[in-house]
Short mmCIF file of N, CA and C in Angstrom, two decimals:
data_model
loop_
_atom_site.label_atom_id
_atom_site.label_comp_id
_atom_site.label_asym_id
_atom_site.label_seq_id
_atom_site.Cartn_x
_atom_site.Cartn_y
_atom_site.Cartn_z
N MET A 1 35.77 -33.06 -21.37
CA MET A 1 36.81 -34.06 -21.47
C MET A 1 37.63 -34.01 -20.19
N ARG A 2 37.80 -35.15 -19.61
CA ARG A 2 38.52 -35.23 -18.34
C ARG A 2 40.04 -35.30 -18.55
N TYR A 3 40.47 -35.99 -19.60
CA TYR A 3 41.89 -36.13 -19.89
C TYR A 3 42.20 -35.36 -21.17
N PRO A 4 43.27 -34.60 -21.17
CA PRO A 4 43.57 -33.80 -22.37
C PRO A 4 43.91 -34.69 -23.57
N TYR A 5 43.50 -34.25 -24.73
CA TYR A 5 43.84 -34.97 -25.95
C TYR A 5 45.33 -34.80 -26.22
N ALA A 6 45.90 -35.82 -26.84
CA ALA A 6 47.31 -35.73 -27.23
C ALA A 6 47.45 -34.71 -28.35
N ASP A 7 48.58 -34.08 -28.40
CA ASP A 7 48.92 -33.16 -29.50
C ASP A 7 49.46 -34.02 -30.63
N ILE A 8 48.81 -33.99 -31.76
CA ILE A 8 49.19 -34.85 -32.88
C ILE A 8 50.64 -34.63 -33.31
N ASP A 9 51.16 -33.44 -33.10
CA ASP A 9 52.54 -33.14 -33.47
C ASP A 9 53.55 -33.74 -32.49
N GLU A 10 53.08 -34.22 -31.34
CA GLU A 10 53.99 -34.74 -30.32
C GLU A 10 53.87 -36.25 -30.12
N VAL A 11 53.00 -36.94 -30.86
CA VAL A 11 52.87 -38.39 -30.69
C VAL A 11 53.91 -39.11 -31.53
N ASP A 12 54.13 -40.37 -31.22
CA ASP A 12 55.08 -41.19 -31.98
C ASP A 12 54.68 -41.23 -33.45
N ASP A 13 55.67 -41.38 -34.30
CA ASP A 13 55.45 -41.32 -35.75
C ASP A 13 54.40 -42.33 -36.23
N ASP A 14 54.46 -43.57 -35.74
CA ASP A 14 53.51 -44.59 -36.20
C ASP A 14 52.08 -44.23 -35.81
N ILE A 15 51.92 -43.64 -34.65
CA ILE A 15 50.59 -43.22 -34.20
C ILE A 15 50.11 -42.02 -35.02
N ARG A 16 50.99 -41.08 -35.25
CA ARG A 16 50.63 -39.93 -36.08
C ARG A 16 50.19 -40.39 -37.47
N GLU A 17 50.95 -41.32 -38.07
CA GLU A 17 50.60 -41.82 -39.40
C GLU A 17 49.22 -42.48 -39.40
N GLN A 18 48.93 -43.25 -38.36
CA GLN A 18 47.62 -43.92 -38.27
C GLN A 18 46.51 -42.88 -38.14
N ILE A 19 46.71 -41.89 -37.31
CA ILE A 19 45.70 -40.84 -37.13
C ILE A 19 45.49 -40.06 -38.43
N LEU A 20 46.58 -39.71 -39.09
CA LEU A 20 46.46 -38.94 -40.33
C LEU A 20 45.79 -39.76 -41.44
N ALA A 21 46.02 -41.07 -41.45
CA ALA A 21 45.36 -41.93 -42.44
C ALA A 21 43.84 -41.93 -42.22
N VAL A 22 43.42 -41.98 -40.97
CA VAL A 22 41.99 -41.92 -40.65
C VAL A 22 41.44 -40.56 -41.03
N SER A 23 42.17 -39.51 -40.71
CA SER A 23 41.74 -38.16 -41.03
C SER A 23 41.59 -37.96 -42.53
N GLU A 24 42.51 -38.51 -43.29
CA GLU A 24 42.44 -38.41 -44.75
C GLU A 24 41.17 -39.07 -45.29
N LYS A 25 40.84 -40.20 -44.73
CA LYS A 25 39.66 -40.95 -45.19
C LYS A 25 38.35 -40.30 -44.74
N SER A 26 38.30 -39.83 -43.49
CA SER A 26 37.05 -39.32 -42.93
C SER A 26 36.88 -37.80 -43.09
N GLY A 27 37.98 -37.10 -43.24
CA GLY A 27 37.92 -35.65 -43.32
C GLY A 27 38.09 -34.95 -41.98
N PHE A 28 38.29 -35.72 -40.93
CA PHE A 28 38.51 -35.15 -39.59
C PHE A 28 39.19 -36.20 -38.72
N VAL A 29 39.69 -35.78 -37.57
CA VAL A 29 40.33 -36.70 -36.63
C VAL A 29 39.32 -37.05 -35.54
N PRO A 30 38.84 -38.29 -35.50
CA PRO A 30 37.93 -38.68 -34.42
C PRO A 30 38.60 -38.50 -33.05
N ASN A 31 37.85 -37.95 -32.13
CA ASN A 31 38.39 -37.64 -30.80
C ASN A 31 38.98 -38.84 -30.08
N VAL A 32 38.45 -40.03 -30.33
CA VAL A 32 38.96 -41.22 -29.64
C VAL A 32 40.44 -41.43 -29.93
N PHE A 33 40.88 -41.10 -31.15
CA PHE A 33 42.29 -41.28 -31.49
C PHE A 33 43.19 -40.39 -30.64
N LEU A 34 42.80 -39.13 -30.51
CA LEU A 34 43.61 -38.20 -29.72
C LEU A 34 43.52 -38.49 -28.22
N SER A 35 42.39 -39.02 -27.81
CA SER A 35 42.22 -39.37 -26.41
C SER A 35 43.14 -40.53 -26.03
N LEU A 36 43.15 -41.57 -26.87
CA LEU A 36 43.97 -42.74 -26.56
C LEU A 36 45.45 -42.55 -26.89
N ALA A 37 45.78 -41.63 -27.78
CA ALA A 37 47.17 -41.42 -28.18
C ALA A 37 48.04 -40.94 -27.03
N ARG A 38 47.44 -40.45 -25.97
CA ARG A 38 48.23 -39.99 -24.82
C ARG A 38 48.91 -41.15 -24.10
N ARG A 39 48.46 -42.39 -24.43
CA ARG A 39 49.07 -43.59 -23.84
C ARG A 39 49.43 -44.53 -25.00
N PRO A 40 50.61 -44.35 -25.59
CA PRO A 40 50.97 -45.02 -26.83
C PRO A 40 50.80 -46.55 -26.85
N ALA A 41 51.24 -47.23 -25.83
CA ALA A 41 51.13 -48.70 -25.83
C ALA A 41 49.66 -49.13 -25.85
N GLU A 42 48.83 -48.44 -25.09
CA GLU A 42 47.40 -48.76 -25.07
C GLU A 42 46.74 -48.40 -26.40
N PHE A 43 47.14 -47.29 -27.00
CA PHE A 43 46.63 -46.90 -28.32
C PHE A 43 46.89 -48.02 -29.32
N ARG A 44 48.14 -48.48 -29.37
CA ARG A 44 48.50 -49.53 -30.33
C ARG A 44 47.71 -50.81 -30.08
N ALA A 45 47.61 -51.21 -28.83
CA ALA A 45 46.89 -52.45 -28.51
C ALA A 45 45.40 -52.31 -28.83
N PHE A 46 44.82 -51.19 -28.46
CA PHE A 46 43.40 -50.95 -28.69
C PHE A 46 43.07 -51.02 -30.18
N PHE A 47 43.82 -50.28 -30.99
CA PHE A 47 43.50 -50.24 -32.42
C PHE A 47 43.92 -51.51 -33.15
N ALA A 48 44.90 -52.23 -32.65
CA ALA A 48 45.23 -53.53 -33.25
C ALA A 48 44.07 -54.50 -33.04
N TYR A 49 43.51 -54.51 -31.83
CA TYR A 49 42.39 -55.41 -31.56
C TYR A 49 41.13 -54.93 -32.30
N TYR A 50 40.91 -53.63 -32.34
CA TYR A 50 39.79 -53.08 -33.09
C TYR A 50 39.86 -53.54 -34.55
N ASP A 51 41.02 -53.37 -35.16
CA ASP A 51 41.18 -53.77 -36.56
C ASP A 51 40.98 -55.27 -36.74
N ALA A 52 41.50 -56.07 -35.81
CA ALA A 52 41.33 -57.53 -35.90
C ALA A 52 39.86 -57.92 -35.86
N LEU A 53 39.07 -57.21 -35.09
CA LEU A 53 37.64 -57.52 -34.96
C LEU A 53 36.79 -56.88 -36.05
N MET A 54 37.03 -55.62 -36.33
CA MET A 54 36.11 -54.85 -37.17
C MET A 54 36.50 -54.85 -38.65
N GLU A 55 37.74 -55.13 -38.97
CA GLU A 55 38.17 -55.14 -40.37
C GLU A 55 38.33 -56.56 -40.91
N LYS A 56 37.94 -57.54 -40.13
CA LYS A 56 38.08 -58.95 -40.49
C LYS A 56 37.28 -59.26 -41.75
N GLU A 57 37.90 -60.00 -42.65
CA GLU A 57 37.25 -60.32 -43.93
C GLU A 57 36.66 -61.73 -43.95
N THR A 58 36.87 -62.50 -42.90
CA THR A 58 36.35 -63.88 -42.85
C THR A 58 35.15 -63.96 -41.93
N GLY A 59 34.40 -65.05 -42.03
CA GLY A 59 33.23 -65.25 -41.18
C GLY A 59 31.97 -64.74 -41.86
N ASN A 60 30.88 -64.85 -41.15
CA ASN A 60 29.57 -64.51 -41.68
C ASN A 60 29.06 -63.14 -41.25
N LEU A 61 29.92 -62.33 -40.65
CA LEU A 61 29.51 -60.99 -40.23
C LEU A 61 30.02 -59.96 -41.23
N SER A 62 29.12 -59.16 -41.75
CA SER A 62 29.53 -58.07 -42.62
C SER A 62 30.08 -56.92 -41.77
N LYS A 63 30.69 -55.95 -42.43
CA LYS A 63 31.14 -54.77 -41.69
C LYS A 63 29.95 -54.05 -41.07
N ALA A 64 28.82 -54.03 -41.78
CA ALA A 64 27.61 -53.41 -41.22
C ALA A 64 27.14 -54.17 -39.98
N ASP A 65 27.17 -55.50 -40.02
CA ASP A 65 26.79 -56.30 -38.85
C ASP A 65 27.66 -55.93 -37.65
N ARG A 66 28.95 -55.81 -37.89
CA ARG A 66 29.88 -55.50 -36.81
C ARG A 66 29.59 -54.12 -36.20
N GLU A 67 29.32 -53.15 -37.07
CA GLU A 67 28.97 -51.80 -36.58
C GLU A 67 27.62 -51.81 -35.85
N MET A 68 26.71 -52.66 -36.31
CA MET A 68 25.40 -52.77 -35.67
C MET A 68 25.56 -53.30 -34.24
N ILE A 69 26.43 -54.29 -34.08
CA ILE A 69 26.70 -54.82 -32.73
C ILE A 69 27.29 -53.71 -31.85
N GLY A 70 28.25 -52.99 -32.38
CA GLY A 70 28.87 -51.90 -31.61
C GLY A 70 27.87 -50.82 -31.23
N THR A 71 26.99 -50.48 -32.16
CA THR A 71 26.00 -49.44 -31.89
C THR A 71 24.99 -49.90 -30.85
N ALA A 72 24.46 -51.10 -31.02
CA ALA A 72 23.43 -51.60 -30.10
C ALA A 72 23.97 -51.81 -28.68
N THR A 73 25.14 -52.42 -28.56
CA THR A 73 25.67 -52.67 -27.22
C THR A 73 26.15 -51.36 -26.57
N SER A 74 26.64 -50.43 -27.37
CA SER A 74 27.03 -49.13 -26.82
C SER A 74 25.81 -48.37 -26.29
N ALA A 75 24.67 -48.56 -26.95
CA ALA A 75 23.44 -47.93 -26.47
C ALA A 75 23.05 -48.48 -25.10
N VAL A 76 23.16 -49.78 -24.93
CA VAL A 76 22.84 -50.40 -23.64
C VAL A 76 23.78 -49.88 -22.56
N ASN A 77 25.03 -49.61 -22.96
CA ASN A 77 26.02 -49.10 -22.01
C ASN A 77 25.99 -47.57 -21.90
N ASN A 78 24.98 -46.93 -22.54
CA ASN A 78 24.81 -45.48 -22.48
C ASN A 78 26.05 -44.71 -22.90
N CYS A 79 26.72 -45.20 -23.94
CA CYS A 79 27.93 -44.55 -24.41
C CYS A 79 27.61 -43.64 -25.59
N LEU A 80 27.48 -42.38 -25.32
CA LEU A 80 27.17 -41.39 -26.35
C LEU A 80 28.20 -41.42 -27.47
N TYR A 81 29.48 -41.40 -27.11
CA TYR A 81 30.53 -41.36 -28.13
C TYR A 81 30.38 -42.51 -29.12
N CYS A 82 30.30 -43.73 -28.62
CA CYS A 82 30.29 -44.89 -29.51
C CYS A 82 28.98 -45.04 -30.27
N VAL A 83 27.86 -44.69 -29.66
CA VAL A 83 26.58 -44.75 -30.38
C VAL A 83 26.62 -43.77 -31.56
N VAL A 84 27.09 -42.57 -31.32
CA VAL A 84 27.11 -41.56 -32.38
C VAL A 84 28.15 -41.92 -33.44
N ALA A 85 29.36 -42.27 -33.04
CA ALA A 85 30.43 -42.55 -34.00
C ALA A 85 30.15 -43.83 -34.79
N HIS A 86 29.83 -44.90 -34.11
CA HIS A 86 29.61 -46.17 -34.83
C HIS A 86 28.24 -46.22 -35.48
N GLY A 87 27.31 -45.46 -34.96
CA GLY A 87 26.03 -45.31 -35.65
C GLY A 87 26.23 -44.63 -36.99
N ALA A 88 27.13 -43.67 -37.05
CA ALA A 88 27.43 -42.98 -38.32
C ALA A 88 27.98 -43.97 -39.34
N VAL A 89 28.91 -44.80 -38.91
CA VAL A 89 29.50 -45.78 -39.82
C VAL A 89 28.44 -46.82 -40.23
N LEU A 90 27.59 -47.21 -39.29
CA LEU A 90 26.50 -48.15 -39.61
C LEU A 90 25.59 -47.57 -40.69
N ARG A 91 25.23 -46.31 -40.56
CA ARG A 91 24.37 -45.67 -41.57
C ARG A 91 25.02 -45.74 -42.95
N ILE A 92 26.31 -45.52 -43.00
CA ILE A 92 27.03 -45.54 -44.28
C ILE A 92 27.05 -46.96 -44.85
N PHE A 93 27.41 -47.94 -44.04
CA PHE A 93 27.48 -49.32 -44.53
C PHE A 93 26.11 -49.85 -44.96
N GLU A 94 25.08 -49.49 -44.21
CA GLU A 94 23.73 -49.96 -44.53
C GLU A 94 23.03 -49.09 -45.58
N LYS A 95 23.64 -47.93 -45.86
CA LYS A 95 23.03 -46.97 -46.80
C LYS A 95 21.59 -46.66 -46.38
N ASN A 96 21.46 -46.42 -45.08
CA ASN A 96 20.14 -46.18 -44.47
C ASN A 96 20.30 -45.10 -43.41
N PRO A 97 19.75 -43.91 -43.63
CA PRO A 97 19.95 -42.81 -42.68
C PRO A 97 19.21 -42.99 -41.35
N HIS A 98 18.34 -43.99 -41.24
CA HIS A 98 17.53 -44.18 -40.03
C HIS A 98 18.00 -45.33 -39.15
N ILE A 99 18.77 -46.24 -39.71
CA ILE A 99 19.06 -47.51 -39.04
C ILE A 99 19.73 -47.35 -37.68
N ALA A 100 20.70 -46.47 -37.57
CA ALA A 100 21.45 -46.35 -36.31
C ALA A 100 20.55 -45.88 -35.18
N ASP A 101 19.68 -44.93 -35.45
CA ASP A 101 18.76 -44.45 -34.40
C ASP A 101 17.84 -45.57 -33.96
N GLN A 102 17.33 -46.34 -34.92
CA GLN A 102 16.43 -47.44 -34.59
C GLN A 102 17.14 -48.49 -33.75
N VAL A 103 18.35 -48.87 -34.17
CA VAL A 103 19.11 -49.90 -33.45
C VAL A 103 19.48 -49.42 -32.05
N ALA A 104 19.85 -48.17 -31.92
CA ALA A 104 20.26 -47.64 -30.61
C ALA A 104 19.09 -47.53 -29.64
N ILE A 105 17.91 -47.20 -30.15
CA ILE A 105 16.75 -47.04 -29.25
C ILE A 105 16.12 -48.38 -28.92
N ASP A 106 15.84 -49.19 -29.93
CA ASP A 106 15.23 -50.51 -29.70
C ASP A 106 15.41 -51.37 -30.94
N TYR A 107 16.49 -52.14 -30.95
CA TYR A 107 16.80 -52.96 -32.12
C TYR A 107 15.68 -53.95 -32.45
N ARG A 108 14.88 -54.31 -31.45
CA ARG A 108 13.79 -55.27 -31.69
C ARG A 108 12.70 -54.69 -32.61
N LYS A 109 12.62 -53.36 -32.66
CA LYS A 109 11.63 -52.70 -33.52
C LYS A 109 12.29 -52.07 -34.75
N ALA A 110 13.59 -52.22 -34.87
CA ALA A 110 14.32 -51.61 -35.98
C ALA A 110 14.02 -52.35 -37.29
N ASP A 111 14.24 -51.65 -38.36
CA ASP A 111 14.05 -52.20 -39.70
C ASP A 111 15.30 -52.99 -40.09
N ILE A 112 15.47 -54.15 -39.44
CA ILE A 112 16.61 -55.03 -39.69
C ILE A 112 16.08 -56.42 -40.01
N THR A 113 16.96 -57.28 -40.49
CA THR A 113 16.55 -58.64 -40.85
C THR A 113 16.37 -59.50 -39.60
N VAL A 114 15.69 -60.60 -39.77
CA VAL A 114 15.53 -61.56 -38.66
C VAL A 114 16.91 -62.09 -38.26
N ARG A 115 17.77 -62.28 -39.22
CA ARG A 115 19.14 -62.74 -38.96
C ARG A 115 19.87 -61.72 -38.07
N GLN A 116 19.78 -60.44 -38.42
CA GLN A 116 20.44 -59.41 -37.62
C GLN A 116 19.84 -59.32 -36.22
N ARG A 117 18.54 -59.54 -36.11
CA ARG A 117 17.90 -59.51 -34.80
C ARG A 117 18.44 -60.65 -33.92
N ALA A 118 18.61 -61.83 -34.51
CA ALA A 118 19.17 -62.96 -33.76
C ALA A 118 20.60 -62.64 -33.31
N MET A 119 21.37 -62.03 -34.20
CA MET A 119 22.74 -61.63 -33.89
C MET A 119 22.75 -60.66 -32.70
N LEU A 120 21.86 -59.67 -32.74
CA LEU A 120 21.82 -58.68 -31.66
C LEU A 120 21.25 -59.27 -30.37
N ASP A 121 20.33 -60.22 -30.47
CA ASP A 121 19.85 -60.90 -29.27
C ASP A 121 21.02 -61.56 -28.54
N PHE A 122 21.87 -62.23 -29.30
CA PHE A 122 23.04 -62.88 -28.72
C PHE A 122 23.99 -61.83 -28.13
N ALA A 123 24.26 -60.77 -28.89
CA ALA A 123 25.15 -59.71 -28.41
C ALA A 123 24.64 -59.09 -27.11
N MET A 124 23.34 -58.87 -27.05
CA MET A 124 22.76 -58.26 -25.83
C MET A 124 22.89 -59.19 -24.63
N LYS A 125 22.72 -60.48 -24.88
CA LYS A 125 22.88 -61.42 -23.77
C LYS A 125 24.33 -61.43 -23.28
N VAL A 126 25.27 -61.40 -24.22
CA VAL A 126 26.69 -61.33 -23.86
C VAL A 126 26.99 -60.03 -23.12
N CYS A 127 26.37 -58.94 -23.56
CA CYS A 127 26.60 -57.62 -22.96
C CYS A 127 26.02 -57.53 -21.55
N GLN A 128 24.82 -58.05 -21.37
CA GLN A 128 24.10 -57.81 -20.12
C GLN A 128 24.17 -58.95 -19.11
N GLU A 129 24.22 -60.19 -19.59
CA GLU A 129 24.28 -61.32 -18.66
C GLU A 129 25.03 -62.50 -19.29
N PRO A 130 26.33 -62.32 -19.51
CA PRO A 130 27.12 -63.34 -20.21
C PRO A 130 27.15 -64.69 -19.51
N TRP A 131 26.98 -64.71 -18.23
CA TRP A 131 27.01 -65.95 -17.48
C TRP A 131 25.83 -66.86 -17.82
N THR A 132 24.81 -66.32 -18.48
CA THR A 132 23.64 -67.14 -18.84
C THR A 132 23.71 -67.69 -20.26
N VAL A 133 24.74 -67.33 -21.02
CA VAL A 133 24.86 -67.83 -22.39
C VAL A 133 25.11 -69.33 -22.37
N GLY A 134 24.33 -70.04 -23.18
CA GLY A 134 24.48 -71.49 -23.23
C GLY A 134 24.14 -72.06 -24.60
N ASP A 135 24.08 -73.37 -24.67
CA ASP A 135 23.84 -74.07 -25.93
C ASP A 135 22.61 -73.56 -26.68
N PRO A 136 21.49 -73.26 -26.00
CA PRO A 136 20.33 -72.76 -26.75
C PRO A 136 20.62 -71.45 -27.50
N ASP A 137 21.50 -70.63 -26.95
CA ASP A 137 21.85 -69.36 -27.60
C ASP A 137 22.66 -69.61 -28.87
N PHE A 138 23.57 -70.57 -28.81
CA PHE A 138 24.35 -70.93 -29.99
C PHE A 138 23.44 -71.58 -31.04
N ALA A 139 22.49 -72.38 -30.59
CA ALA A 139 21.55 -73.02 -31.51
C ALA A 139 20.68 -71.97 -32.21
N ALA A 140 20.27 -70.94 -31.48
CA ALA A 140 19.45 -69.88 -32.08
C ALA A 140 20.25 -69.15 -33.16
N LEU A 141 21.52 -68.93 -32.91
CA LEU A 141 22.36 -68.31 -33.94
C LEU A 141 22.50 -69.22 -35.15
N ALA A 142 22.70 -70.50 -34.90
CA ALA A 142 22.89 -71.47 -36.00
C ALA A 142 21.67 -71.51 -36.92
N GLU A 143 20.49 -71.30 -36.36
CA GLU A 143 19.27 -71.28 -37.18
C GLU A 143 19.31 -70.15 -38.22
N HIS A 144 20.17 -69.18 -38.00
CA HIS A 144 20.27 -68.04 -38.91
C HIS A 144 21.59 -68.02 -39.68
N GLY A 145 22.28 -69.16 -39.67
CA GLY A 145 23.50 -69.30 -40.47
C GLY A 145 24.79 -68.90 -39.79
N PHE A 146 24.74 -68.63 -38.49
CA PHE A 146 25.95 -68.28 -37.75
C PHE A 146 26.57 -69.54 -37.16
N ASP A 147 27.89 -69.70 -37.29
CA ASP A 147 28.55 -70.83 -36.67
C ASP A 147 29.21 -70.40 -35.35
N ASP A 148 29.92 -71.33 -34.72
CA ASP A 148 30.55 -71.03 -33.43
C ASP A 148 31.60 -69.92 -33.54
N GLU A 149 32.30 -69.85 -34.66
CA GLU A 149 33.29 -68.77 -34.85
C GLU A 149 32.60 -67.42 -34.97
N ASP A 150 31.43 -67.40 -35.61
CA ASP A 150 30.65 -66.15 -35.69
C ASP A 150 30.19 -65.73 -34.29
N ALA A 151 29.78 -66.71 -33.50
CA ALA A 151 29.36 -66.41 -32.12
C ALA A 151 30.53 -65.80 -31.34
N TRP A 152 31.72 -66.36 -31.56
CA TRP A 152 32.92 -65.81 -30.92
C TRP A 152 33.11 -64.36 -31.35
N ASP A 153 32.98 -64.10 -32.66
CA ASP A 153 33.14 -62.73 -33.16
C ASP A 153 32.12 -61.78 -32.53
N ILE A 154 30.88 -62.20 -32.47
CA ILE A 154 29.83 -61.36 -31.86
C ILE A 154 30.18 -61.05 -30.41
N ALA A 155 30.62 -62.08 -29.68
CA ALA A 155 30.99 -61.89 -28.27
C ALA A 155 32.22 -61.01 -28.13
N ALA A 156 33.21 -61.21 -29.00
CA ALA A 156 34.43 -60.41 -28.92
C ALA A 156 34.15 -58.94 -29.22
N ILE A 157 33.33 -58.68 -30.23
CA ILE A 157 32.97 -57.30 -30.56
C ILE A 157 32.21 -56.67 -29.40
N THR A 158 31.29 -57.43 -28.83
CA THR A 158 30.53 -56.94 -27.68
C THR A 158 31.46 -56.62 -26.51
N GLY A 159 32.37 -57.52 -26.22
CA GLY A 159 33.32 -57.30 -25.14
C GLY A 159 34.23 -56.10 -25.40
N PHE A 160 34.71 -55.98 -26.63
CA PHE A 160 35.58 -54.87 -26.98
C PHE A 160 34.85 -53.54 -26.79
N PHE A 161 33.58 -53.50 -27.24
CA PHE A 161 32.84 -52.25 -27.07
C PHE A 161 32.54 -51.98 -25.60
N GLY A 162 32.43 -53.00 -24.78
CA GLY A 162 32.30 -52.78 -23.34
C GLY A 162 33.49 -52.02 -22.80
N LEU A 163 34.69 -52.42 -23.23
CA LEU A 163 35.91 -51.70 -22.84
C LEU A 163 35.89 -50.28 -23.38
N SER A 164 35.63 -50.17 -24.67
CA SER A 164 35.63 -48.85 -25.31
C SER A 164 34.61 -47.91 -24.66
N ASN A 165 33.42 -48.42 -24.39
CA ASN A 165 32.37 -47.61 -23.76
C ASN A 165 32.82 -47.10 -22.40
N ARG A 166 33.43 -47.95 -21.64
CA ARG A 166 33.84 -47.55 -20.29
C ARG A 166 34.95 -46.51 -20.34
N MET A 167 35.88 -46.65 -21.27
CA MET A 167 36.95 -45.66 -21.39
C MET A 167 36.39 -44.32 -21.89
N ALA A 168 35.42 -44.38 -22.80
CA ALA A 168 34.79 -43.13 -23.27
C ALA A 168 34.07 -42.44 -22.11
N HIS A 169 33.43 -43.24 -21.25
CA HIS A 169 32.74 -42.65 -20.09
C HIS A 169 33.71 -41.98 -19.14
N ILE A 170 34.75 -42.71 -18.72
CA ILE A 170 35.63 -42.13 -17.71
C ILE A 170 36.46 -40.98 -18.28
N GLY A 171 36.67 -41.00 -19.60
CA GLY A 171 37.40 -39.92 -20.24
C GLY A 171 36.52 -38.75 -20.64
N ALA A 172 35.21 -38.90 -20.43
CA ALA A 172 34.24 -37.87 -20.82
C ALA A 172 34.41 -37.47 -22.29
N MET A 173 34.66 -38.49 -23.14
CA MET A 173 34.82 -38.24 -24.57
C MET A 173 33.51 -37.83 -25.20
N MET A 174 33.58 -36.83 -26.04
CA MET A 174 32.41 -36.38 -26.78
C MET A 174 32.62 -36.68 -28.26
N PRO A 175 31.53 -37.06 -28.95
CA PRO A 175 31.66 -37.34 -30.38
C PRO A 175 31.95 -36.05 -31.16
N ASN A 176 32.75 -36.19 -32.20
CA ASN A 176 33.00 -35.06 -33.09
C ASN A 176 31.68 -34.65 -33.74
N PRO A 177 31.46 -33.37 -33.96
CA PRO A 177 30.23 -32.92 -34.61
C PRO A 177 30.01 -33.56 -35.99
N GLU A 178 31.09 -33.86 -36.70
CA GLU A 178 30.98 -34.44 -38.04
C GLU A 178 30.22 -35.77 -38.05
N PHE A 179 30.32 -36.53 -36.97
CA PHE A 179 29.66 -37.84 -36.91
C PHE A 179 28.14 -37.73 -37.05
N TYR A 180 27.57 -36.66 -36.55
CA TYR A 180 26.12 -36.55 -36.50
C TYR A 180 25.45 -36.54 -37.87
N LEU A 181 26.14 -36.02 -38.86
CA LEU A 181 25.55 -35.95 -40.20
C LEU A 181 26.01 -37.07 -41.13
N MET A 182 27.06 -37.78 -40.77
CA MET A 182 27.57 -38.85 -41.63
C MET A 182 26.47 -39.88 -41.92
N GLY A 183 26.32 -40.21 -43.17
CA GLY A 183 25.33 -41.20 -43.56
C GLY A 183 23.90 -40.69 -43.58
N ARG A 184 23.73 -39.42 -43.22
CA ARG A 184 22.39 -38.82 -43.26
C ARG A 184 22.24 -37.88 -44.45
N VAL A 185 23.32 -37.17 -44.76
CA VAL A 185 23.31 -36.23 -45.88
C VAL A 185 24.49 -36.58 -46.79
N PRO A 186 24.35 -36.27 -48.08
CA PRO A 186 25.47 -36.58 -49.00
C PRO A 186 26.75 -35.88 -48.57
N ARG A 187 27.85 -36.59 -48.71
CA ARG A 187 29.15 -36.04 -48.34
C ARG A 187 29.62 -35.07 -49.40
N GLU A 188 30.14 -33.94 -48.94
CA GLU A 188 30.67 -32.95 -49.87
C GLU A 188 31.97 -33.48 -50.45
N ARG A 189 32.10 -33.36 -51.75
CA ARG A 189 33.33 -33.78 -52.44
C ARG A 189 34.28 -32.60 -52.52
N LYS A 190 35.55 -32.87 -52.31
CA LYS A 190 36.56 -31.82 -52.35
C LYS A 190 37.25 -31.81 -53.69
#
């Protein structure tokens, strides 16, 4: 880790409450929270936008779809932290212990639906060559039930993970060990 993690006892109350709420739900504090907490204004902005994109209840993207986009685009960006962390959440949402590995290595060969493949095709184009996105790409999405607002969501999630991936890289963030088993083995009940 290049930048020291914030001390949870020294962060602003609202940030501490948010971190503790995540910890209560997951059983641990994901490193990204402590990494970003060292810059409070950026922490708040980052997680507000994350929540707006990933917790959204409208549109045609499920929470699993959103995590799939994050996992696949993070793989293209070689972001270990986000592939491992969001792959864990993807496994849980899809109830499939293999899906994240498949999507991260080659989504085209993954055990996903044709609809999800079209979604990831669009996300990859936005991730790798956004200047080439045009009407045919929107039409391809429409063939699978996605509208223009869904295309916006796919692009926004892709763009957000581009930011997240780059910050994880420069911060040398490592995934918490807990992420590796999430969605692969039954969770221990306390």
